[in-house]
Amino acid sequence: MPRIAYVNGRYVRHAAAAVHVEDRGYQLADGVYEVCEIARGFIIDETGHLDRLDRSLRELRMDWPLDRRALQLVMREVVRRNHVVNGLVYLQVTRGVAPRDHAFPTKPVRPALVVTAKRMDPRAAQKKADKGMSVITVPENRWERVDIKTIGLLPNVLARQAAIEAGAQEAWFVDPDGTVKEGASTNAWIVTADGTLVTRPADFGILRGITRGTVMKVADSLGLAVEERTFTVEEAQEAREAFVTSATSLVTPVVSIDGKPVANGHPGSVARSLRDAFFAIAEKSPSC
Ligand code: PDD
């Protein structure tokens, strides 16, 4: 059964799917994206992801490629055609195809849309969570508008590669004042000695993760306090627990930071309970 992708109005074989060489996403990273988790046949937190897509598009003065309802139908059709019950759906909108020029195209062009879906084995993700991940820290070197979910991810690519080469799985960007921003593709959290969850405020300087927002609701349902404030690498290394959140990793414990074990170097119980309770609290929209 071949994988199917949606590219600008057509459902095509994934292996043959292609965009124009002058797609502004391809040449200039002039585009935005979203990744939604698919779990047990449901799209998780679709409203939050599409609201954030709307914000990203507005911040970059780009139009929706289709209206919201039509995009939701395309997402479902791609999920259906790929028989994804557990996995993810990826959507990418670029400013469109135009002769290469840094300024916006003078003649209006239609934004370009690509939607793909991928099956993933939830047992493999659970295994990773049971093991926990190691993170390294890297100096923050991204632009200031990381609150927009753009496809311009070169610093994130290099940071993740540095993590892999160091035998870790994620890299946390750290400001010159020693405070943790977020991971290459995850938000960063710690649990303090008194059991309070701490994560950086998302007003600016990090992406406002949709999973981050849902985990706040999960924490509330479990009676756990959440504090939005900055924390340093040292505080994270001495914390009771640390973990990351994202649509692809949900809640995954961090067991070491720059080679220093967090607590006893094993996943903690708070991260585990947040992960276990996640699905019950998250928004679930049928994927077909
Ligand atoms: N990444 N921070 C960054 C820099 C991210 O790229 C992501 C998501 C997050 C978490 O956001 P959310 O909870 O909405 O997934 C935080 C996606 C999964 C990716 O790039 O694959």
CSV table of C-alpha atoms and ligand atoms in Angstrom, one decimal:
chain,number,residue,atom,x,y,z
A,1,MET,CA,0.0,0.0,0.0
A,2,PRO,CA,1.8,3.2,-1.1
A,3,ARG,CA,1.9,6.2,1.1
A,4,ILE,CA,-0.1,9.2,-0.2
A,5,ALA,CA,0.7,12.9,0.2
A,6,TYR,CA,-1.5,15.9,-0.6
A,7,VAL,CA,0.3,18.6,-2.7
A,8,ASN,CA,-1.5,21.7,-3.8
A,9,GLY,CA,-4.8,20.1,-4.6
A,10,ARG,CA,-3.7,16.6,-5.6
A,11,TYR,CA,-3.3,13.3,-3.7
A,12,VAL,CA,-0.2,11.8,-5.0
A,13,ARG,CA,2.1,8.9,-4.2
A,14,HIS,CA,4.4,10.0,-1.4
A,15,ALA,CA,7.5,8.8,-3.3
A,16,ALA,CA,6.6,10.9,-6.3
A,17,ALA,CA,5.3,14.0,-4.3
A,18,ALA,CA,7.2,17.2,-5.2
A,19,VAL,CA,7.0,20.9,-5.0
A,20,HIS,CA,8.1,23.5,-7.5
A,21,VAL,CA,11.8,24.5,-7.5
A,22,GLU,CA,10.7,28.1,-6.9
A,23,ASP,CA,8.4,27.3,-4.0
A,24,ARG,CA,9.4,30.0,-1.5
A,25,GLY,CA,9.5,27.4,1.3
A,26,TYR,CA,12.1,25.4,-0.6
A,27,GLN,CA,14.2,28.5,-1.5
A,28,LEU,CA,13.7,30.9,1.4
A,29,ALA,CA,12.1,28.9,4.2
A,30,ASP,CA,9.2,31.3,3.8
A,31,GLY,CA,6.5,29.1,5.3
A,32,VAL,CA,5.0,27.6,8.4
A,33,TYR,CA,4.0,24.2,9.6
A,34,GLU,CA,2.1,22.1,12.2
A,35,VAL,CA,2.4,18.6,13.5
A,36,CYS,CA,-0.6,16.9,15.1
A,37,GLU,CA,-0.5,13.6,16.9
A,38,ILE,CA,-2.9,10.9,15.8
A,39,ALA,CA,-3.8,8.5,18.6
A,40,ARG,CA,-6.2,5.6,18.5
A,41,GLY,CA,-7.9,7.1,15.4
A,42,PHE,CA,-8.3,10.6,16.8
A,43,ILE,CA,-6.5,13.9,15.9
A,44,ILE,CA,-5.2,15.3,19.2
A,45,ASP,CA,-5.7,19.0,20.0
A,46,GLU,CA,-6.6,19.8,16.4
A,47,THR,CA,-8.3,23.1,17.4
A,48,GLY,CA,-5.1,24.3,19.2
A,49,HIS,CA,-2.9,23.4,16.3
A,50,LEU,CA,-5.1,25.1,13.7
A,51,ASP,CA,-5.5,28.2,15.9
A,52,ARG,CA,-1.7,28.3,16.1
A,53,LEU,CA,-1.4,27.9,12.3
A,54,ASP,CA,-3.8,30.8,11.9
A,55,ARG,CA,-1.6,32.9,14.2
A,56,SER,CA,1.7,31.9,12.4
A,57,LEU,CA,0.1,32.8,9.0
A,58,ARG,CA,-1.1,36.1,10.3
A,59,GLU,CA,2.3,37.0,11.8
A,60,LEU,CA,3.9,36.4,8.4
A,61,ARG,CA,1.1,38.0,6.4
A,62,MET,CA,0.2,34.8,4.6
A,63,ASP,CA,-3.2,33.6,3.6
A,64,TRP,CA,-4.8,30.3,4.4
A,65,PRO,CA,-4.3,28.0,1.4
A,66,LEU,CA,-7.8,26.6,1.9
A,67,ASP,CA,-10.4,27.6,4.4
A,68,ARG,CA,-10.2,25.9,7.7
A,69,ARG,CA,-12.9,23.4,7.2
A,70,ALA,CA,-11.5,22.3,3.8
A,71,LEU,CA,-8.0,21.9,5.4
A,72,GLN,CA,-9.5,19.7,8.1
A,73,LEU,CA,-11.1,17.5,5.4
A,74,VAL,CA,-7.7,17.2,3.6
A,75,MET,CA,-6.0,16.3,6.8
A,76,ARG,CA,-8.6,13.5,7.4
A,77,GLU,CA,-8.4,12.3,3.8
A,78,VAL,CA,-4.5,12.0,4.1
A,79,VAL,CA,-4.9,10.2,7.4
A,80,ARG,CA,-7.5,7.9,5.9
A,81,ARG,CA,-5.6,7.1,2.7
A,82,ASN,CA,-2.5,6.2,4.8
A,83,HIS,CA,-4.4,4.1,7.3
A,84,VAL,CA,-3.0,6.0,10.2
A,85,VAL,CA,-4.5,5.1,13.5
A,86,ASN,CA,-1.5,6.1,15.5
A,87,GLY,CA,1.1,8.5,14.2
A,88,LEU,CA,1.1,12.0,13.0
A,89,VAL,CA,-0.2,14.4,10.4
A,90,TYR,CA,2.1,17.1,9.1
A,91,LEU,CA,0.9,20.3,7.3
A,92,GLN,CA,3.1,22.9,5.7
A,93,VAL,CA,2.0,26.2,4.1
A,94,THR,CA,4.4,28.3,2.1
A,95,ARG,CA,4.0,31.7,0.6
A,96,GLY,CA,3.7,30.0,-2.8
A,97,VAL,CA,5.7,29.8,-6.1
A,98,ALA,CA,7.3,32.9,-7.5
A,99,PRO,CA,10.6,34.0,-9.2
A,100,ARG,CA,13.2,34.1,-6.4
A,101,ASP,CA,13.2,37.5,-4.7
A,102,HIS,CA,13.4,38.1,-1.0
A,103,ALA,CA,10.5,40.5,-1.0
A,104,PHE,CA,6.9,39.2,-1.2
A,105,PRO,CA,5.8,38.4,-4.7
A,106,THR,CA,4.4,41.5,-6.4
A,107,LYS,CA,1.8,39.5,-8.2
A,108,PRO,CA,-0.4,37.7,-5.7
A,109,VAL,CA,0.3,33.9,-5.6
A,110,ARG,CA,-1.6,31.2,-3.9
A,111,PRO,CA,0.0,29.8,-0.8
A,112,ALA,CA,1.3,26.3,-1.3
A,113,LEU,CA,0.0,23.4,0.9
A,114,VAL,CA,1.5,20.0,1.6
A,115,VAL,CA,-0.1,17.5,3.9
A,116,THR,CA,1.5,14.2,4.8
A,117,ALA,CA,0.8,11.5,7.4
A,118,LYS,CA,2.9,8.8,9.0
A,119,ARG,CA,2.1,5.7,11.0
A,120,MET,CA,4.0,5.3,14.2
A,121,ASP,CA,4.1,2.5,16.7
A,122,PRO,CA,2.8,3.8,20.1
A,123,ARG,CA,4.7,0.9,21.8
A,124,ALA,CA,8.0,2.3,20.5
A,125,ALA,CA,7.1,5.8,21.8
A,126,GLN,CA,6.2,4.3,25.2
A,127,LYS,CA,9.5,2.4,25.3
A,128,LYS,CA,11.3,5.7,24.8
A,129,ALA,CA,9.3,7.3,27.6
A,130,ASP,CA,10.0,4.4,29.9
A,131,LYS,CA,13.7,4.8,29.3
A,132,GLY,CA,13.8,8.6,29.4
A,133,MET,CA,16.0,10.9,27.3
A,134,SER,CA,19.3,12.6,27.7
A,135,VAL,CA,19.6,16.2,26.7
A,136,ILE,CA,22.5,18.5,26.1
A,137,THR,CA,22.5,22.3,26.3
A,138,VAL,CA,23.5,24.6,23.5
A,139,PRO,CA,23.7,28.4,23.3
A,140,GLU,CA,20.5,30.1,22.0
A,141,ASN,CA,21.3,31.2,18.5
A,142,ARG,CA,17.8,31.5,16.9
A,143,TRP,CA,16.0,34.6,15.8
A,144,GLU,CA,13.6,36.4,18.2
A,145,ARG,CA,10.4,35.2,16.6
A,146,VAL,CA,10.5,31.5,17.6
A,147,ASP,CA,6.9,31.9,18.8
A,148,ILE,CA,6.0,31.6,15.1
A,149,LYS,CA,6.1,28.0,13.9
A,150,THR,CA,8.2,28.5,10.8
A,151,ILE,CA,9.9,25.9,8.6
A,152,GLY,CA,13.2,27.8,9.1
A,153,LEU,CA,14.7,25.3,11.5
A,154,LEU,CA,18.5,25.3,10.8
A,155,PRO,CA,19.6,26.1,14.4
A,156,ASN,CA,17.2,23.4,15.6
A,157,VAL,CA,18.6,21.0,13.1
A,158,LEU,CA,22.2,21.7,14.2
A,159,ALA,CA,21.3,21.5,17.8
A,160,ARG,CA,19.5,18.2,17.4
A,161,GLN,CA,22.5,16.8,15.4
A,162,ALA,CA,24.9,18.0,18.2
A,163,ALA,CA,22.7,16.1,20.7
A,164,ILE,CA,22.8,12.9,18.6
A,165,GLU,CA,26.6,13.2,18.2
A,166,ALA,CA,26.9,13.6,22.0
A,167,GLY,CA,24.8,10.4,22.5
A,168,ALA,CA,21.8,12.4,23.6
A,169,GLN,CA,18.3,12.7,22.1
A,170,GLU,CA,17.5,16.4,22.5
A,171,ALA,CA,19.2,19.7,22.9
A,172,TRP,CA,18.0,22.6,25.0
A,173,PHE,CA,18.7,26.2,23.9
A,174,VAL,CA,20.0,28.2,26.8
A,175,ASP,CA,20.1,32.0,27.0
A,176,PRO,CA,23.3,33.9,28.0
A,177,ASP,CA,21.8,34.3,31.5
A,178,GLY,CA,21.8,30.5,31.9
A,179,THR,CA,18.1,30.0,31.7
A,180,VAL,CA,16.6,27.2,29.6
A,181,LYS,CA,14.5,28.2,26.6
A,182,GLU,CA,13.2,25.0,25.0
A,183,GLY,CA,14.3,22.0,23.0
A,184,ALA,CA,15.0,21.7,19.3
A,185,SER,CA,11.5,20.4,18.9
A,186,THR,CA,10.1,20.2,22.4
A,187,ASN,CA,9.2,22.4,25.4
A,188,ALA,CA,11.2,22.0,28.6
A,189,TRP,CA,9.9,21.4,32.1
A,190,ILE,CA,11.1,20.6,35.6
A,191,VAL,CA,9.5,19.4,38.8
A,192,THR,CA,10.8,21.1,41.9
A,193,ALA,CA,11.4,19.4,45.3
A,194,ASP,CA,7.9,20.4,46.5
A,195,GLY,CA,6.3,18.9,43.4
A,196,THR,CA,5.6,22.1,41.4
A,197,LEU,CA,5.8,21.9,37.7
A,198,VAL,CA,7.9,24.7,36.2
A,199,THR,CA,8.0,25.8,32.5
A,200,ARG,CA,9.2,29.0,30.8
A,201,PRO,CA,6.5,31.6,30.1
A,202,ALA,CA,5.5,31.4,26.4
A,203,ASP,CA,4.9,35.1,25.8
A,204,PHE,CA,8.1,35.3,23.7
A,205,GLY,CA,11.4,33.4,23.3
A,206,ILE,CA,9.8,29.9,22.9
A,207,LEU,CA,7.1,28.3,20.9
A,208,ARG,CA,3.8,28.1,22.8
A,209,GLY,CA,3.5,24.3,22.6
A,210,ILE,CA,0.0,22.9,22.2
A,211,THR,CA,1.1,19.8,24.2
A,212,ARG,CA,2.4,22.3,26.8
A,213,GLY,CA,-1.0,23.8,27.1
A,214,THR,CA,-2.7,20.4,27.4
A,215,VAL,CA,-0.2,19.3,30.0
A,216,MET,CA,-1.1,22.3,32.1
A,217,LYS,CA,-4.7,21.1,32.1
A,218,VAL,CA,-3.6,17.5,32.9
A,219,ALA,CA,-1.6,18.9,35.8
A,220,ASP,CA,-4.6,20.7,37.1
A,221,SER,CA,-6.7,17.6,36.9
A,222,LEU,CA,-4.1,15.8,39.0
A,223,GLY,CA,-4.0,18.6,41.5
A,224,LEU,CA,-0.4,19.6,40.6
A,225,ALA,CA,0.7,23.2,40.7
A,226,VAL,CA,2.2,24.8,37.6
A,227,GLU,CA,4.5,27.8,37.7
A,228,GLU,CA,5.4,29.7,34.5
A,229,ARG,CA,8.9,31.1,35.2
A,230,THR,CA,12.4,30.8,33.9
A,231,PHE,CA,14.7,28.1,35.3
A,232,THR,CA,18.5,27.6,34.9
A,233,VAL,CA,20.4,24.6,33.7
A,234,GLU,CA,21.7,24.1,37.3
A,235,GLU,CA,18.2,24.2,38.7
A,236,ALA,CA,17.1,21.6,36.1
A,237,GLN,CA,20.1,19.3,36.9
A,238,GLU,CA,19.1,19.4,40.6
A,239,ALA,CA,15.4,19.1,40.1
A,240,ARG,CA,13.3,16.2,41.3
A,241,GLU,CA,12.3,15.5,37.6
A,242,ALA,CA,12.7,17.0,34.2
A,243,PHE,CA,10.7,16.3,31.1
A,244,VAL,CA,9.8,17.5,27.6
A,245,THR,CA,6.5,17.9,25.8
A,246,SER,CA,5.6,18.0,22.1
A,247,ALA,CA,3.0,16.5,19.8
A,248,THR,CA,5.4,13.7,18.9
A,249,SER,CA,6.9,13.0,22.3
A,250,LEU,CA,3.9,13.9,24.4
A,251,VAL,CA,5.4,13.8,27.9
A,252,THR,CA,8.9,12.2,27.9
A,253,PRO,CA,11.1,12.2,31.0
A,254,VAL,CA,14.6,13.7,30.8
A,255,VAL,CA,17.0,11.5,32.8
A,256,SER,CA,20.3,13.5,32.2
A,257,ILE,CA,21.3,17.0,31.3
A,258,ASP,CA,24.8,17.6,30.0
A,259,GLY,CA,25.8,14.2,31.3
A,260,LYS,CA,24.5,14.9,34.9
A,261,PRO,CA,21.8,12.6,36.0
A,262,VAL,CA,18.5,14.2,37.0
A,263,ALA,CA,17.6,12.8,40.5
A,264,ASN,CA,18.4,9.1,40.4
A,265,GLY,CA,18.8,9.1,36.6
A,266,HIS,CA,15.5,7.3,36.0
A,267,PRO,CA,12.1,8.6,34.8
A,268,GLY,CA,10.1,10.1,37.6
A,269,SER,CA,6.6,9.5,38.7
A,270,VAL,CA,5.2,13.0,37.9
A,271,ALA,CA,6.1,12.8,34.2
A,272,ARG,CA,4.7,9.2,34.1
A,273,SER,CA,1.3,10.3,35.6
A,274,LEU,CA,1.1,13.3,33.3
A,275,ARG,CA,1.7,11.0,30.3
A,276,ASP,CA,-0.8,8.4,31.5
A,277,ALA,CA,-3.5,11.0,32.0
A,278,PHE,CA,-2.8,12.9,28.8
A,279,PHE,CA,-5.2,11.2,26.5
A,280,ALA,CA,-8.2,11.5,28.8
A,281,ILE,CA,-7.7,15.3,29.0
A,282,ALA,CA,-6.6,16.2,25.4
A,283,GLU,CA,-9.1,17.2,22.7
A,284,LYS,CA,-9.9,14.2,20.5
A,285,SER,CA,-11.4,14.7,17.1
A,286,PRO,CA,-12.3,11.7,15.0
A,287,SER,CA,-9.7,11.4,12.2
A,288,CYS,CA,-12.3,10.1,9.7
B,1,PDD,N1,7.8,20.5,17.2
B,1,PDD,N2,9.2,23.9,20.7
B,1,PDD,C1,9.7,23.7,19.4
B,1,PDD,C2,10.9,24.5,18.9
B,1,PDD,C3,9.0,22.8,18.6
B,1,PDD,O1,9.4,22.6,17.3
B,1,PDD,C4,7.9,22.1,19.1
B,1,PDD,C5,7.1,21.1,18.2
B,1,PDD,C6,7.5,22.3,20.4
B,1,PDD,C7,6.3,21.6,21.0
B,1,PDD,O2,5.1,22.1,20.4
B,1,PDD,P1,3.8,21.2,20.3
B,1,PDD,O3,3.5,20.7,21.7
B,1,PDD,O4,2.7,22.1,19.8
B,1,PDD,O5,4.1,20.0,19.4
B,1,PDD,C8,8.2,23.2,21.1
B,1,PDD,C9,7.2,19.6,16.3
B,1,PDD,C10,6.6,18.4,17.0
B,1,PDD,C11,8.2,19.2,15.2
B,1,PDD,O6,8.8,20.2,14.8
B,1,PDD,O7,8.2,18.1,14.8
